[in-house]
């Protein structure tokens, strides 16, 4: 795929450059709680601004149902982008209507506009090729060149990600080029030992990537809510912990394959349990205790990995040459259950190998727990996209950028 450096070499002064970014930031009462995805697109936007392009930034935010919804407006993201750029940013209150055209037509060289949430138009996410094509044509009328830099959306076959690049000269932005380069280090000529840490709530969300990694990783560390399905598959009592009973046969097969192929499958050996799920709004102190992983009471719930598990996980991470982590290993939003996730993050920092935090909740946890992002090898902006790449899937947004 062609990169933005090639576009800059060709010259973009005065050209309208459509940047498909990922500004899908978390909001609380209209305020951004984590601006990592906005900061991730800055190198691309700044380079285009410096080269005199008329930059049109577009993104989705949340899951509106194909129509305008004020709670999902991109205005807060546009305002934050302006703050980070240190310049004014025009904001269009529609996607392809008169406001968008007025905003773009009003741009001078080196100026930036953000158009409203792409998902306010049903054509963006439609499964009907013709409906997506109509929306893509209307988006194409706003630009002369397309730059794909929204890595968090490249696994979606959406109009602005998949259909629009075919209608304009297209290039990969700095973020996508970086993300693809990192993922290749996790799939091609991997330095070993290669440790993968998987957490999060549902084991069903990770089955495909586990299936793929059983032939590639040296160690798989399983935490979070998904760990209890593995523990149940071993015959342990898991109480009222998060459990997907229908996935137990699949998990048992994976455990058998891991043993046969020499992949070390590491599960928690102790957990923090409680009869009550914590209050994530007030963060009120929780009542909990630590028990061995095979002694979870029938009326209690596992909410984090315990001290011995943290030491075990850290030992499997710190001596690895390559580490990929996706998903918190406990209810990290609550301080009493953030210890396991903190231990995993610290172990990545202590590792001398190449470390990758696989986006989504893992990236948010790193920031919310106060870690220095620059100390990690790479923090991805796309959890789902990263996982699907590791699964070996063709990502529509990347395929669309190929020539």
XYZ file of C-alpha atoms in Angstrom:
403
model
C 0.000 0.000 0.000
C 1.103 3.551 -0.653
C 1.954 5.597 2.411
C 1.396 9.201 3.351
C 5.083 9.903 2.783
C 4.564 9.070 -0.895
C 1.547 11.375 -0.980
C 3.526 14.198 0.603
C 6.308 13.679 -1.924
C 3.758 14.044 -4.731
C 2.505 17.284 -3.202
C -0.825 18.058 -1.519
C -0.880 21.841 -1.286
C -4.419 23.077 -1.834
C -5.797 19.540 -2.237
C -8.740 18.311 -0.176
C -7.461 15.298 1.771
C -10.072 13.088 3.441
C -8.572 11.501 6.568
C -10.592 8.561 7.866
C -9.536 8.713 11.514
C -10.727 6.865 14.593
C -12.007 9.500 16.994
C -14.243 6.988 18.765
C -13.286 8.237 22.212
C -15.071 7.388 25.472
C -17.353 10.132 26.762
C -18.827 10.755 30.202
C -21.513 13.437 30.313
C -20.170 14.892 27.075
C -16.567 15.006 28.264
C -13.746 12.912 26.807
C -12.247 10.544 29.379
C -9.438 9.195 27.190
C -8.124 11.138 24.174
C -5.602 8.509 23.097
C -7.232 7.884 19.720
C -7.277 11.586 18.906
C -3.603 11.923 19.767
C -2.852 8.881 17.622
C -3.946 10.630 14.402
C -2.028 13.853 15.124
C 1.153 12.912 13.195
C -0.856 12.391 10.001
C -2.978 15.525 10.389
C 0.007 17.694 11.330
C 2.021 16.473 8.327
C -0.838 17.260 5.949
C -1.400 20.676 7.535
C 2.297 21.493 7.230
C 2.183 20.505 3.550
C -0.696 22.882 2.855
C -3.496 20.362 2.413
C -7.130 21.117 3.149
C -7.722 18.386 5.709
C -11.165 16.814 6.128
C -11.237 14.547 9.185
C -14.026 11.975 9.475
C -14.825 9.275 12.019
C -17.562 7.379 13.785
C -18.323 7.578 17.491
C -20.395 5.027 19.357
C -23.280 3.187 17.750
C -26.013 5.581 16.675
C -28.708 3.896 14.623
C -28.057 5.512 11.252
C -29.530 8.884 12.221
C -28.340 11.985 14.116
C -28.143 11.494 17.884
C -26.686 14.346 19.968
C -25.107 12.026 22.537
C -22.840 10.655 19.794
C -21.803 13.962 18.253
C -18.159 14.321 17.251
C -18.053 17.948 18.396
C -16.168 17.143 21.656
C -13.580 15.220 19.615
C -13.286 18.100 17.132
C -12.775 20.547 19.995
C -10.078 18.356 21.524
C -8.371 17.964 18.135
C -8.258 21.750 17.847
C -6.661 22.003 21.306
C -4.019 19.417 20.431
C -3.262 21.032 17.075
C -3.164 24.473 18.600
C -5.358 25.892 15.850
C -9.013 26.316 14.988
C -10.891 23.364 13.513
C -14.125 23.861 11.585
C -16.967 21.535 12.522
C -19.747 20.483 10.143
C -23.007 19.454 11.754
C -23.769 16.886 9.058
C -21.795 14.293 7.124
C -22.443 14.934 3.431
C -25.007 17.731 3.461
C -24.699 21.474 3.001
C -22.892 21.997 6.315
C -20.157 19.527 5.332
C -19.732 21.114 1.896
C -19.664 24.612 3.375
C -17.037 23.599 5.936
C -14.820 21.971 3.308
C -15.267 24.761 0.768
C -14.305 27.253 3.440
C -10.939 25.624 4.110
C -7.727 27.309 3.130
C -4.387 25.577 2.665
C -3.251 24.029 5.941
C -6.667 24.218 7.586
C -8.763 21.422 9.125
C -12.446 20.542 9.272
C -14.181 17.677 11.072
C -17.477 16.411 9.693
C -20.162 14.953 11.939
C -20.348 11.293 12.999
C -20.314 9.102 9.892
C -22.743 6.678 11.507
C -25.420 9.375 11.521
C -25.922 8.190 7.936
C -27.306 4.644 7.529
C -25.165 4.151 4.430
C -21.979 4.044 6.492
C -22.665 0.697 8.153
C -25.190 -0.778 5.715
C -24.740 -4.400 4.684
C -26.237 -3.482 1.316
C -23.402 -2.774 -1.121
C -25.490 -0.336 -3.161
C -26.510 1.727 -0.126
C -22.894 1.946 1.047
C -21.796 2.906 -2.460
C -24.214 5.844 -2.577
C -22.880 7.193 0.704
C -19.270 6.616 -0.414
C -19.926 8.621 -3.602
C -21.274 11.509 -1.543
C -18.231 11.407 0.726
C -15.924 11.304 -2.297
C -17.402 14.626 -3.449
C -15.771 16.244 -0.410
C -12.213 15.264 -1.309
C -9.480 14.796 -3.880
C -7.406 12.253 -1.951
C -8.109 9.611 0.711
C -5.855 8.802 3.670
C -6.833 5.827 5.815
C -5.667 6.284 9.390
C -8.482 4.867 11.521
C -6.947 1.535 12.489
C -9.672 0.838 15.031
C -12.188 0.583 12.172
C -10.255 -1.324 9.487
C -11.933 -4.616 10.387
C -15.307 -3.123 9.386
C -16.665 -3.248 5.837
C -18.081 0.258 6.115
C -18.488 2.908 3.426
C -15.766 5.279 4.657
C -13.361 2.410 5.345
C -13.906 0.023 2.443
C -15.884 1.692 -0.370
C -14.519 5.236 -0.341
C -10.816 4.399 -0.982
C -11.795 2.803 -4.307
C -13.171 6.152 -5.459
C -10.118 8.297 -4.685
C -6.323 8.043 -4.824
C -5.643 6.342 -1.497
C -2.787 6.154 1.004
C -2.113 4.763 4.464
C -1.575 7.295 7.237
C 1.215 7.075 9.797
C -0.913 5.320 12.396
C -2.036 2.514 10.112
C 1.500 2.051 8.766
C 2.780 1.777 12.343
C 0.023 -0.611 13.449
C 0.570 -2.937 10.495
C 4.319 -2.921 11.088
C 3.789 -3.884 14.716
C 1.346 -6.661 13.891
C 3.785 -8.126 11.423
C 6.268 -8.425 14.292
C 3.651 -10.533 16.071
C 2.986 -12.805 13.101
C 6.144 -12.931 10.978
C 9.633 -13.827 12.231
C 8.549 -13.525 15.869
C 11.267 -13.295 18.511
C 10.800 -15.962 21.181
C 9.684 -16.732 23.824
C 6.386 -15.252 22.616
C 3.884 -14.649 25.433
C 0.264 -13.679 24.825
C -1.911 -12.422 27.684
C -5.657 -12.544 27.065
C -8.262 -11.124 29.407
C -11.663 -9.529 29.136
C -15.116 -10.789 29.915
C -16.128 -13.420 27.373
C -14.086 -16.353 26.173
C -16.256 -16.471 23.031
C -14.735 -13.134 21.951
C -11.264 -14.673 21.963
C -11.837 -18.202 20.638
C -10.686 -17.453 17.094
C -7.473 -15.771 18.211
C -6.742 -18.574 20.701
C -7.234 -21.079 17.902
C -4.692 -19.232 15.755
C -2.192 -18.581 18.539
C -2.063 -22.219 19.630
C 0.190 -22.749 16.652
C 2.263 -19.595 17.081
C 2.654 -18.472 20.697
C 4.863 -20.176 23.257
C 2.680 -19.177 26.211
C -0.961 -18.196 26.595
C -1.886 -16.492 29.858
C -5.642 -16.382 30.498
C -7.233 -13.919 32.931
C -10.350 -11.811 33.309
C -13.892 -13.136 33.198
C -12.945 -15.578 30.456
C -10.619 -17.437 32.834
C -13.550 -18.906 34.750
C -14.746 -20.866 31.734
C -11.245 -22.383 31.557
C -11.266 -23.143 35.281
C -14.703 -24.732 34.956
C -13.389 -26.786 32.035
C -10.798 -28.192 34.452
C -13.604 -29.286 36.742
C -13.275 -26.461 39.276
C -16.156 -24.791 41.081
C -16.367 -21.167 39.896
C -19.329 -20.015 41.990
C -21.261 -17.133 40.445
C -18.280 -15.999 38.374
C -18.775 -15.029 34.756
C -19.156 -18.298 32.867
C -19.989 -19.403 29.325
C -20.973 -23.015 29.847
C -21.677 -23.564 26.164
C -18.003 -22.867 25.414
C -16.608 -25.453 27.834
C -16.236 -28.238 25.209
C -14.324 -25.864 22.896
C -12.110 -24.700 25.752
C -11.368 -28.294 26.748
C -10.333 -29.048 23.177
C -8.023 -26.022 23.162
C -6.477 -27.103 26.451
C -5.812 -30.512 24.956
C -4.275 -28.962 21.830
C -2.065 -26.712 23.910
C -0.667 -29.735 25.726
C -0.130 -31.612 22.459
C 1.605 -28.713 20.714
C 3.776 -27.666 23.649
C 2.074 -24.311 24.194
C 2.150 -23.370 27.866
C -1.388 -22.470 28.937
C -1.284 -20.484 32.165
C -4.424 -19.964 34.266
C -4.886 -18.100 37.565
C -3.873 -20.105 40.640
C -5.674 -17.774 43.069
C -8.411 -15.182 42.710
C -10.088 -12.355 44.581
C -13.709 -13.277 45.314
C -16.757 -11.490 46.684
C -20.478 -12.025 47.034
C -21.129 -8.570 45.596
C -20.085 -6.955 42.321
C -18.363 -3.622 43.021
C -19.954 -0.215 42.470
C -18.062 1.124 39.452
C -19.599 4.596 39.696
C -18.803 5.507 43.303
C -15.753 3.211 43.536
C -16.818 2.483 47.128
C -14.455 0.061 48.938
C -15.297 -3.556 48.182
C -15.438 -6.541 50.496
C -13.369 -9.411 49.133
C -10.959 -12.188 50.032
C -8.369 -14.290 48.247
C -8.881 -18.006 47.624
C -7.134 -20.663 45.552
C -8.537 -20.968 42.041
C -9.911 -24.434 42.784
C -11.671 -23.292 45.979
C -14.055 -20.576 44.804
C -17.177 -20.741 47.031
C -20.439 -21.545 45.271
C -21.988 -18.216 46.296
C -19.044 -15.941 45.440
C -17.652 -14.394 42.260
C -14.098 -14.124 40.991
C -13.231 -10.484 40.221
C -9.438 -10.380 39.828
C -6.422 -12.631 39.794
C -4.766 -13.032 43.179
C -1.216 -12.242 44.440
C 0.256 -15.635 43.512
C -1.268 -15.416 40.028
C 0.173 -11.928 39.576
C 3.645 -13.235 40.372
C 3.131 -16.220 38.070
C 1.913 -14.079 35.181
C 4.752 -11.588 35.663
C 7.347 -14.364 35.536
C 5.952 -15.568 32.197
C 6.001 -12.029 30.795
C 9.275 -10.516 31.965
C 11.547 -13.072 30.311
C 9.688 -13.040 26.988
C 11.156 -11.533 23.822
C 7.696 -10.691 22.446
C 4.561 -9.930 24.474
C 1.034 -9.175 23.272
C -1.641 -8.259 25.811
C -5.350 -7.809 25.135
C -7.927 -7.453 27.899
C -7.820 -6.595 31.621
C -7.390 -9.602 33.917
C -9.830 -8.283 36.524
C -12.488 -5.619 37.004
C -9.828 -2.954 36.563
C -12.321 -0.081 36.643
C -12.496 -0.560 40.438
C -9.340 0.128 42.482
C -9.772 -2.974 44.656
C -9.759 -5.219 41.584
C -7.165 -3.407 39.465
C -4.179 -5.140 41.065
C -3.960 -7.958 38.553
C -4.162 -5.663 35.537
C -1.615 -3.339 37.146
C 0.741 -6.296 37.669
C 0.426 -7.328 34.012
C 1.110 -3.788 32.808
C 4.121 -3.462 35.099
C 5.471 -6.807 33.896
C 5.287 -5.546 30.304
C 7.329 -2.527 31.378
C 9.834 -4.794 33.139
C 10.191 -7.038 30.100
C 13.205 -6.392 27.896
C 11.313 -7.743 24.911
C 8.991 -6.098 22.397
C 5.685 -5.352 24.151
C 2.336 -4.570 22.579
C -0.814 -3.467 24.400
C -3.648 -4.553 22.136
C -5.964 -1.566 22.262
C -9.473 -1.300 23.664
C -9.891 -1.817 27.404
C -6.214 -2.725 27.816
C -5.057 0.603 26.414
C -7.622 2.456 28.521
C -6.463 0.595 31.631
C -2.835 1.539 30.999
C -3.782 5.206 30.862
C -6.285 5.119 33.702
C -3.819 3.337 35.988
C -1.262 6.079 35.402
C 1.393 4.253 33.396
C 3.740 6.106 31.072
C 2.562 5.107 27.597
C 5.935 5.839 26.037
C 7.544 3.013 28.033
C 5.590 0.315 26.183
C 6.743 -0.951 22.811
C 3.394 -0.079 21.251
C -0.134 0.685 22.409
C -2.608 -0.181 19.680
C -5.663 1.952 18.938
C -7.727 -1.001 17.739
C -8.417 -3.984 19.973
C -10.857 -5.723 17.630
C -8.762 -4.974 14.550
C -5.607 -6.268 16.240
C -7.287 -9.512 17.250
C -8.729 -10.124 13.793
C -5.327 -9.507 12.209
C -3.780 -12.043 14.596
C -6.583 -14.451 13.688
C -5.330 -14.280 10.102
C -8.423 -12.539 8.754
C -8.371 -10.134 5.808
C -9.268 -6.704 7.169
C -11.469 -4.771 4.685
C -9.933 -1.393 5.487
C -6.401 -2.629 4.879
C -7.370 -4.511 1.727
C -8.957 -1.313 0.391
C -5.665 0.552 0.774
C -3.753 -1.985 -1.293
C -3.210 -1.213 -4.960
